[in-house]
PDB file of C-alpha atoms in Angstrom:
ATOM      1  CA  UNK A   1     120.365 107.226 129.162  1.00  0.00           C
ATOM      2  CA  UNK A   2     117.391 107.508 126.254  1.00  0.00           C
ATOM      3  CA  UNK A   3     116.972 104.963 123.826  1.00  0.00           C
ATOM      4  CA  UNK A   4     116.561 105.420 120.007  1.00  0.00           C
ATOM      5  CA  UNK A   5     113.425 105.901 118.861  1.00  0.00           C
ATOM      6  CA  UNK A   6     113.007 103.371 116.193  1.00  0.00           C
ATOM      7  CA  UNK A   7     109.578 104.192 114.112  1.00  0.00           C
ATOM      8  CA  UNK A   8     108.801 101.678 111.172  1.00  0.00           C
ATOM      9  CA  UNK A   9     106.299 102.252 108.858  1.00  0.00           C
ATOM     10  CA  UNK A  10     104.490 100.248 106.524  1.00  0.00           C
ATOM     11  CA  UNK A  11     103.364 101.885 103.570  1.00  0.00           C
ATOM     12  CA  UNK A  12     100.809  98.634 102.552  1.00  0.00           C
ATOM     13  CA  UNK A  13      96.930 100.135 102.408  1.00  0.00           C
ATOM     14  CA  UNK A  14      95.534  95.993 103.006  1.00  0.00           C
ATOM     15  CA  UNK A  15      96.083  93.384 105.805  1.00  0.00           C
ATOM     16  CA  UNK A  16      97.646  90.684 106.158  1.00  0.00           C
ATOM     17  CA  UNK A  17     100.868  92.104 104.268  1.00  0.00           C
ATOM     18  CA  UNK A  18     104.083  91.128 103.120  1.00  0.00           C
ATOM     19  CA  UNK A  19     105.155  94.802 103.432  1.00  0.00           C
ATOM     20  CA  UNK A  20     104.351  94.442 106.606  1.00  0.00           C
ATOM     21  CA  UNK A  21     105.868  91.292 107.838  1.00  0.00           C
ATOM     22  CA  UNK A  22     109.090  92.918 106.224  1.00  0.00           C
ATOM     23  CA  UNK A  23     109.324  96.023 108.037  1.00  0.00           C
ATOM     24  CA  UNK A  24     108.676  93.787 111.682  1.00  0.00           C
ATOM     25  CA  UNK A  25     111.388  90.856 110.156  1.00  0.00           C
ATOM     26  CA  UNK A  26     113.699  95.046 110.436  1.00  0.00           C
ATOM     27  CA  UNK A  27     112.126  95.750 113.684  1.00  0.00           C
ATOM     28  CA  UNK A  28     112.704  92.505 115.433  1.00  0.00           C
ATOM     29  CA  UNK A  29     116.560  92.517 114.162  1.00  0.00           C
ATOM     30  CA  UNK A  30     117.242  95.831 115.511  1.00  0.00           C
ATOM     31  CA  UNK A  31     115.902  94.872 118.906  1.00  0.00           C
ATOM     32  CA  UNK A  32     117.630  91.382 118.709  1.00  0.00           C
ATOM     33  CA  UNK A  33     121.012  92.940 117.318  1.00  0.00           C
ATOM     34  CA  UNK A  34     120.861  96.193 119.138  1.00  0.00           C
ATOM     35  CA  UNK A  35     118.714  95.791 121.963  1.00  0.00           C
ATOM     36  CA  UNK A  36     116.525  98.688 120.877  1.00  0.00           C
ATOM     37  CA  UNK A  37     112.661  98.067 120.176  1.00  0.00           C
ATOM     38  CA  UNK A  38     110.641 100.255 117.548  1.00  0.00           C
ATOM     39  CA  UNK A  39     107.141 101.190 117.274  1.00  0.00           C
ATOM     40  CA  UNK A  40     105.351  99.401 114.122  1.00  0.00           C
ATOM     41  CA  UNK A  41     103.062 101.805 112.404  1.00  0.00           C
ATOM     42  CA  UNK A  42     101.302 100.112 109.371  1.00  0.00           C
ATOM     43  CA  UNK A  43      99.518 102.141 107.379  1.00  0.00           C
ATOM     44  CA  UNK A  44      96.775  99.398 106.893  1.00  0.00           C
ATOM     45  CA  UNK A  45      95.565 100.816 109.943  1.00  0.00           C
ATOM     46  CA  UNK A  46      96.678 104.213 110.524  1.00  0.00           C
ATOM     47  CA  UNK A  47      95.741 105.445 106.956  1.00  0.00           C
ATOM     48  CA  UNK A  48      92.613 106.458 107.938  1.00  0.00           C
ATOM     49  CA  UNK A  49      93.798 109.182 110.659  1.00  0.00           C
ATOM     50  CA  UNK A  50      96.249 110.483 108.137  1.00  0.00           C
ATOM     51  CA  UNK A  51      93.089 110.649 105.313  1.00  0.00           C
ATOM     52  CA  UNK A  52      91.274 113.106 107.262  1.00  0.00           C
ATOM     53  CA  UNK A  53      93.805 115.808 106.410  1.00  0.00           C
ATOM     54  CA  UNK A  54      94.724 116.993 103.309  1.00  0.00           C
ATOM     55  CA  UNK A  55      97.383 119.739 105.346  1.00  0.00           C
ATOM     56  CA  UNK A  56      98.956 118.571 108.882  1.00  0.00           C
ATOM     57  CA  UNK A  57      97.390 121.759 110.396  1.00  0.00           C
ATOM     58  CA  UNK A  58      94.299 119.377 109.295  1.00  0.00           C
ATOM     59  CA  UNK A  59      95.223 116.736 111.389  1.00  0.00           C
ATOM     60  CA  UNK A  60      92.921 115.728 114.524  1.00  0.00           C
ATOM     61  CA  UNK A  61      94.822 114.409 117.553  1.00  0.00           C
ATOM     62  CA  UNK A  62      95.274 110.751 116.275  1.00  0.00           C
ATOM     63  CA  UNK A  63      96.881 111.817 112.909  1.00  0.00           C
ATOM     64  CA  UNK A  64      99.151 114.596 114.717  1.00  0.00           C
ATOM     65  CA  UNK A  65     100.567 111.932 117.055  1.00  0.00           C
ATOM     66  CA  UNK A  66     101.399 109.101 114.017  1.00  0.00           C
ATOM     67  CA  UNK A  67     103.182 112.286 112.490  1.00  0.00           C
ATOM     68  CA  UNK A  68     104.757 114.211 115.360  1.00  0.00           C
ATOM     69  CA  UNK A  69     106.233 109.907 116.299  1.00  0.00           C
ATOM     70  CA  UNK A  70     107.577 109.699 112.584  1.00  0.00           C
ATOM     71  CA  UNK A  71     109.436 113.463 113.029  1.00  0.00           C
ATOM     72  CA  UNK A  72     110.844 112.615 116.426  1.00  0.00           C
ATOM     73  CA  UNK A  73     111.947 109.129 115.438  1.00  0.00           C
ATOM     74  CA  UNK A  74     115.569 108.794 115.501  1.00  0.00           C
ATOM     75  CA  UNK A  75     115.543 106.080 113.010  1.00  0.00           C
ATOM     76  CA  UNK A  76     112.977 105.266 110.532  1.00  0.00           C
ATOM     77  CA  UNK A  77     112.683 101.949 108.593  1.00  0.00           C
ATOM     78  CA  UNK A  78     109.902 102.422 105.699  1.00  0.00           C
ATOM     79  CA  UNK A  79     108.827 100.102 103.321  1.00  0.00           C
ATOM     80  CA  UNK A  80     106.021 100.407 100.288  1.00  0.00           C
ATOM     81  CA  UNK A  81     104.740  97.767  97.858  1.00  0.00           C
ATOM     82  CA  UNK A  82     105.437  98.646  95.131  1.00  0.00           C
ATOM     83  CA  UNK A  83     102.241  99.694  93.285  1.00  0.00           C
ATOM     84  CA  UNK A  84     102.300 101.295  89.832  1.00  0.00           C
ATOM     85  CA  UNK A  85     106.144 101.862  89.922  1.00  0.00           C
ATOM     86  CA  UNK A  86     106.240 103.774  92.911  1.00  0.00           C
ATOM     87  CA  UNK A  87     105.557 103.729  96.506  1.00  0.00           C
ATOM     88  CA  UNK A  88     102.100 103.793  98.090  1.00  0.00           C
ATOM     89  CA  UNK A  89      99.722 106.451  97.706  1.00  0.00           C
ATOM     90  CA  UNK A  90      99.047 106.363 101.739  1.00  0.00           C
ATOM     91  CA  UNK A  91     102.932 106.244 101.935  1.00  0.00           C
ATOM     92  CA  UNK A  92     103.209 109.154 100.015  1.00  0.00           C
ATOM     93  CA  UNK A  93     100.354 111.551 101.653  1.00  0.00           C
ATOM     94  CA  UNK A  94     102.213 110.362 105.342  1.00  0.00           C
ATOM     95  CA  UNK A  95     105.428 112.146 104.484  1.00  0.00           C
ATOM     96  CA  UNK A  96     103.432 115.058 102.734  1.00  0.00           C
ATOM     97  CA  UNK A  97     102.461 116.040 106.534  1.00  0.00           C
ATOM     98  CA  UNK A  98     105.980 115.602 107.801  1.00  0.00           C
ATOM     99  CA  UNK A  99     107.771 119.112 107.913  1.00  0.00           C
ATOM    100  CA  UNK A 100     110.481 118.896 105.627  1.00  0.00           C
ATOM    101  CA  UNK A 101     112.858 119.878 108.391  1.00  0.00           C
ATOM    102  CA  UNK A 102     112.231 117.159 110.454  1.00  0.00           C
ATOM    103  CA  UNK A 103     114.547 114.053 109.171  1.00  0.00           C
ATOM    104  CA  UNK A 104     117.517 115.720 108.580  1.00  0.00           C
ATOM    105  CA  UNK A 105     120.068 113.915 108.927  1.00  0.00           C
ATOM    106  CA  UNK A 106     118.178 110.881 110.521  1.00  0.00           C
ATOM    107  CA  UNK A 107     119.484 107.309 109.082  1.00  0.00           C
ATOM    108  CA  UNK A 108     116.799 105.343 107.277  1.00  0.00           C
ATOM    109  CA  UNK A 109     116.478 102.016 106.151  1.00  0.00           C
ATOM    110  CA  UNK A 110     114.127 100.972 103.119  1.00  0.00           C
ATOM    111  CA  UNK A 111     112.502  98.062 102.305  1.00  0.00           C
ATOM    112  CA  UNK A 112     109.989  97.265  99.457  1.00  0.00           C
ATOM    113  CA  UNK A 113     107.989  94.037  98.188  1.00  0.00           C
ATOM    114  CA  UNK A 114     106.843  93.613  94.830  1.00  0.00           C
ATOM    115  CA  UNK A 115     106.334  90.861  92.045  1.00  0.00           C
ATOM    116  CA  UNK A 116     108.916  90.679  90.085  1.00  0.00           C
ATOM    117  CA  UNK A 117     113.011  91.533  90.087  1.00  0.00           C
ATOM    118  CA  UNK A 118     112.772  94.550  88.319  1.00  0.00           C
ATOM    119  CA  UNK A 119     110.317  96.399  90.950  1.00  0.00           C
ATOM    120  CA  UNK A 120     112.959  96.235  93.286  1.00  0.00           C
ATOM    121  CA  UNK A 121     114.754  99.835  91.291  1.00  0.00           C
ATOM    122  CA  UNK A 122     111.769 101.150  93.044  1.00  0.00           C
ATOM    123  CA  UNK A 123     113.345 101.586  95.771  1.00  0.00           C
ATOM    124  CA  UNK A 124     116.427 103.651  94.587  1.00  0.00           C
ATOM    125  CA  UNK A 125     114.192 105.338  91.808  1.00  0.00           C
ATOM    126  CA  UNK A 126     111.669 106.364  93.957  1.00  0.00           C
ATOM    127  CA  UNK A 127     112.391 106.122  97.835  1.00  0.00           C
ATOM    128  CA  UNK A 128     115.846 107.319  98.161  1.00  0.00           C
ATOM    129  CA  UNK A 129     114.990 110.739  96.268  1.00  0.00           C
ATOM    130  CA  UNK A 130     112.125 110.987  99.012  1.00  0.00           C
ATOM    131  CA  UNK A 131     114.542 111.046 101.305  1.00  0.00           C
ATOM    132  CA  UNK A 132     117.290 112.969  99.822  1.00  0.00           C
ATOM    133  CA  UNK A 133     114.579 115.969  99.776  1.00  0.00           C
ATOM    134  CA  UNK A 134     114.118 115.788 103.682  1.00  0.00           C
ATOM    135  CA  UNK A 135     117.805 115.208 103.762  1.00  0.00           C
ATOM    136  CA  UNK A 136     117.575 111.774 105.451  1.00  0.00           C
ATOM    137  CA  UNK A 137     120.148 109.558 105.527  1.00  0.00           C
ATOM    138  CA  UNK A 138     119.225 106.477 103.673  1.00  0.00           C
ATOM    139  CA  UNK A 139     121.318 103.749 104.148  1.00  0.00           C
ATOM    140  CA  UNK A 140     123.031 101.619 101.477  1.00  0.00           C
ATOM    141  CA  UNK A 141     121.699  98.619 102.174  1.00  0.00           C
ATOM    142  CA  UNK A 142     117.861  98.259 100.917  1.00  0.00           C
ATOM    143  CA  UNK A 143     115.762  94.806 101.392  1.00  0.00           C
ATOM    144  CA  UNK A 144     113.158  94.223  98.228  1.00  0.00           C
ATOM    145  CA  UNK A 145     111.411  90.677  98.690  1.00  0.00           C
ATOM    146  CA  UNK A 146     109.516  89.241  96.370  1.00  0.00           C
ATOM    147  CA  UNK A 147     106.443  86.651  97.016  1.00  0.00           C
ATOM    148  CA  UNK A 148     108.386  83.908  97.331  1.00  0.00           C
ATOM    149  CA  UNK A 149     110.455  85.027  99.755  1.00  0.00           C
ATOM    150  CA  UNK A 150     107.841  84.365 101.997  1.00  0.00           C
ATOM    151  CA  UNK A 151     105.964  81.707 103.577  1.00  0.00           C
ATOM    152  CA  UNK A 152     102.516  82.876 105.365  1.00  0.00           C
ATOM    153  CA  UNK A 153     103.281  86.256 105.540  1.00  0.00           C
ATOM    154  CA  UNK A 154     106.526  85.760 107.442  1.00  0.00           C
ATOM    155  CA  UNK A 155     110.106  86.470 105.559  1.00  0.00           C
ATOM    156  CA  UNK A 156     111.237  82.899 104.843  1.00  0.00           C
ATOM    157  CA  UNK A 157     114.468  83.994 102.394  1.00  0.00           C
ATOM    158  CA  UNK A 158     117.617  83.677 103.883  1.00  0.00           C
ATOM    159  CA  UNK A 159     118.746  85.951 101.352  1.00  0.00           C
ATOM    160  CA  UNK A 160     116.716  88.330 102.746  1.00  0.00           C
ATOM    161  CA  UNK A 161     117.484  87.804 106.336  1.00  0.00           C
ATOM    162  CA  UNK A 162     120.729  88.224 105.358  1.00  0.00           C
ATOM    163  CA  UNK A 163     120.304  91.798 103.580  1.00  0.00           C
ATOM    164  CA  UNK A 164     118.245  92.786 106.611  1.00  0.00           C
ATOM    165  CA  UNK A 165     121.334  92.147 109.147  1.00  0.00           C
ATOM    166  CA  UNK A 166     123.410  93.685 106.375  1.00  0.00           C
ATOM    167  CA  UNK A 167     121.460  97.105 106.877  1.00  0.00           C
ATOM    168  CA  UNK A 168     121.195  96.878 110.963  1.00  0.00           C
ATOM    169  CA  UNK A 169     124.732  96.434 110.805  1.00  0.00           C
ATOM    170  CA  UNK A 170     125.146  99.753 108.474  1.00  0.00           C
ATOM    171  CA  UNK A 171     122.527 101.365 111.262  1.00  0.00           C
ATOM    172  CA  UNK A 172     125.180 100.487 114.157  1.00  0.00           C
ATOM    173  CA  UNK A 173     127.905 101.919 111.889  1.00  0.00           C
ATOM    174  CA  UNK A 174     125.972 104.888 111.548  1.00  0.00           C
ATOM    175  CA  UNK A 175     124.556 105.335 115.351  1.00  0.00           C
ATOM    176  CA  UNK A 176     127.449 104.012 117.182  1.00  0.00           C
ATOM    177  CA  UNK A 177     125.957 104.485 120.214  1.00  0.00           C
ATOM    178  CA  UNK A 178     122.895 102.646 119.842  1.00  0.00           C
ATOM    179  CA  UNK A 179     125.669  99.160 120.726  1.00  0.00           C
ATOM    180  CA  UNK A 180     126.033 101.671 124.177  1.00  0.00           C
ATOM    181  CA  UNK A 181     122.441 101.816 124.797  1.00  0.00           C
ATOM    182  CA  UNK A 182     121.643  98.305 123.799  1.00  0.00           C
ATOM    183  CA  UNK A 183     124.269  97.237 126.771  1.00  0.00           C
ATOM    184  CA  UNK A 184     123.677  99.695 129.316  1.00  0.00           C
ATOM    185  CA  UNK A 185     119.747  97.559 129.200  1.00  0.00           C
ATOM    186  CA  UNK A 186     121.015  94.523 129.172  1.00  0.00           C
ATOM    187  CA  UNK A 187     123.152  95.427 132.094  1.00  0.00           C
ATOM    188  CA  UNK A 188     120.238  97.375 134.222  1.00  0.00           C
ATOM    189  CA  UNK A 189     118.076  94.273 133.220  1.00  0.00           C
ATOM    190  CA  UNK A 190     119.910  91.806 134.606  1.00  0.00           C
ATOM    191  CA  UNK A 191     120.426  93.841 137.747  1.00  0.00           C
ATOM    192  CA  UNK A 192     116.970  94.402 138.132  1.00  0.00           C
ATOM    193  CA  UNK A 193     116.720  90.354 137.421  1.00  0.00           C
ATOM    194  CA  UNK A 194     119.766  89.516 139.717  1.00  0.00           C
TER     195      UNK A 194
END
């Protein structure tokens, strides 16, 4: 049996980051909840390959593969500061080299950090219509934290943690296998242990 392949991608441009530490709080939840792990790819780092192409038939081999692992992911989980009431400008050029055929239908969860209350309509002002146009499934539940929601760079809000269950329990709604998957490991895991 294949797992899910769980991409998240954070749309910060600067290191350490709160966007960041949000989208691995999602990662780590999934994995705990549903036994699936995700690849982390954080634009703090990867922005570079991505900058070299204006077009994806641009892209050199290190760019194609951070784009060819977002349109084969069978989940995404994306988060953006929020910067100038929108997402990030490296978030943005990302999904302008994703074919626009290649999330349909895929569930997505969204996250966003910013300063203040109010940023948080980012997210369904400006992410969910990003999705809608590749015909992605966002999911209902959205996590915004603000600054003090965190403590070192690590989510500290119990509000939030509890939003970010909220959506991985939507996610297991939505992929009903992925509960399948996540016990057919633990079971060949502790045969393998046994």
């Amino acid at each position: 049996m294949q797992d899910l392949r769980i991409v998240g991608i954070s749309g910060n441009i600067k290191a350490p980051s709160r966007t960041s530490a949000l989208i691995g709080s999602v990662l780590r939840a999934i994995e705990s909840e549903l036994g699936l792990p995700g690849r982390h790819i954080d634009l703090a780092v990867s922005a570079p390959a991505i900058f070299r192409a204006l077009r994806s038939d641009q892209l050199d081999a290190e760019g194609a593969e951070i784009v060819r692992a977002v349109e084969n992911a069978d989940v995404l989980v994306v988060g953006s500061p929020v910067y100038r009431a929108s997402y990030s400008g490296a978030l943005k050029h990302l999904f302008d080299l994703v074919h626009y055929e290649a999330l349909i239908g895929k569930p997505v969860i969204l996250a966003a950090t910013g300063g203040t209350p109010l940023h948080g309509l980012m997210i369904d002002h400006q992410l969910r219509p990003l999705f809608s146009f590749f015909k992605a499934l966002a999911l209902p539940t959205s996590v915004y934290a603000l600054e003090g929601d965190f403590n070192l760079y690590a989510v500290a809000s119990s509000d939030i943690q509890k939003r970010i269950r909220a959506a991985v329990h939507e996610l297991e709604l939505i992929v009903p296998h992925a509960r399948t998957l996540a016990l057919a490991r633990a079971e060949e895991q502790s045969r393998l242990s046994a």
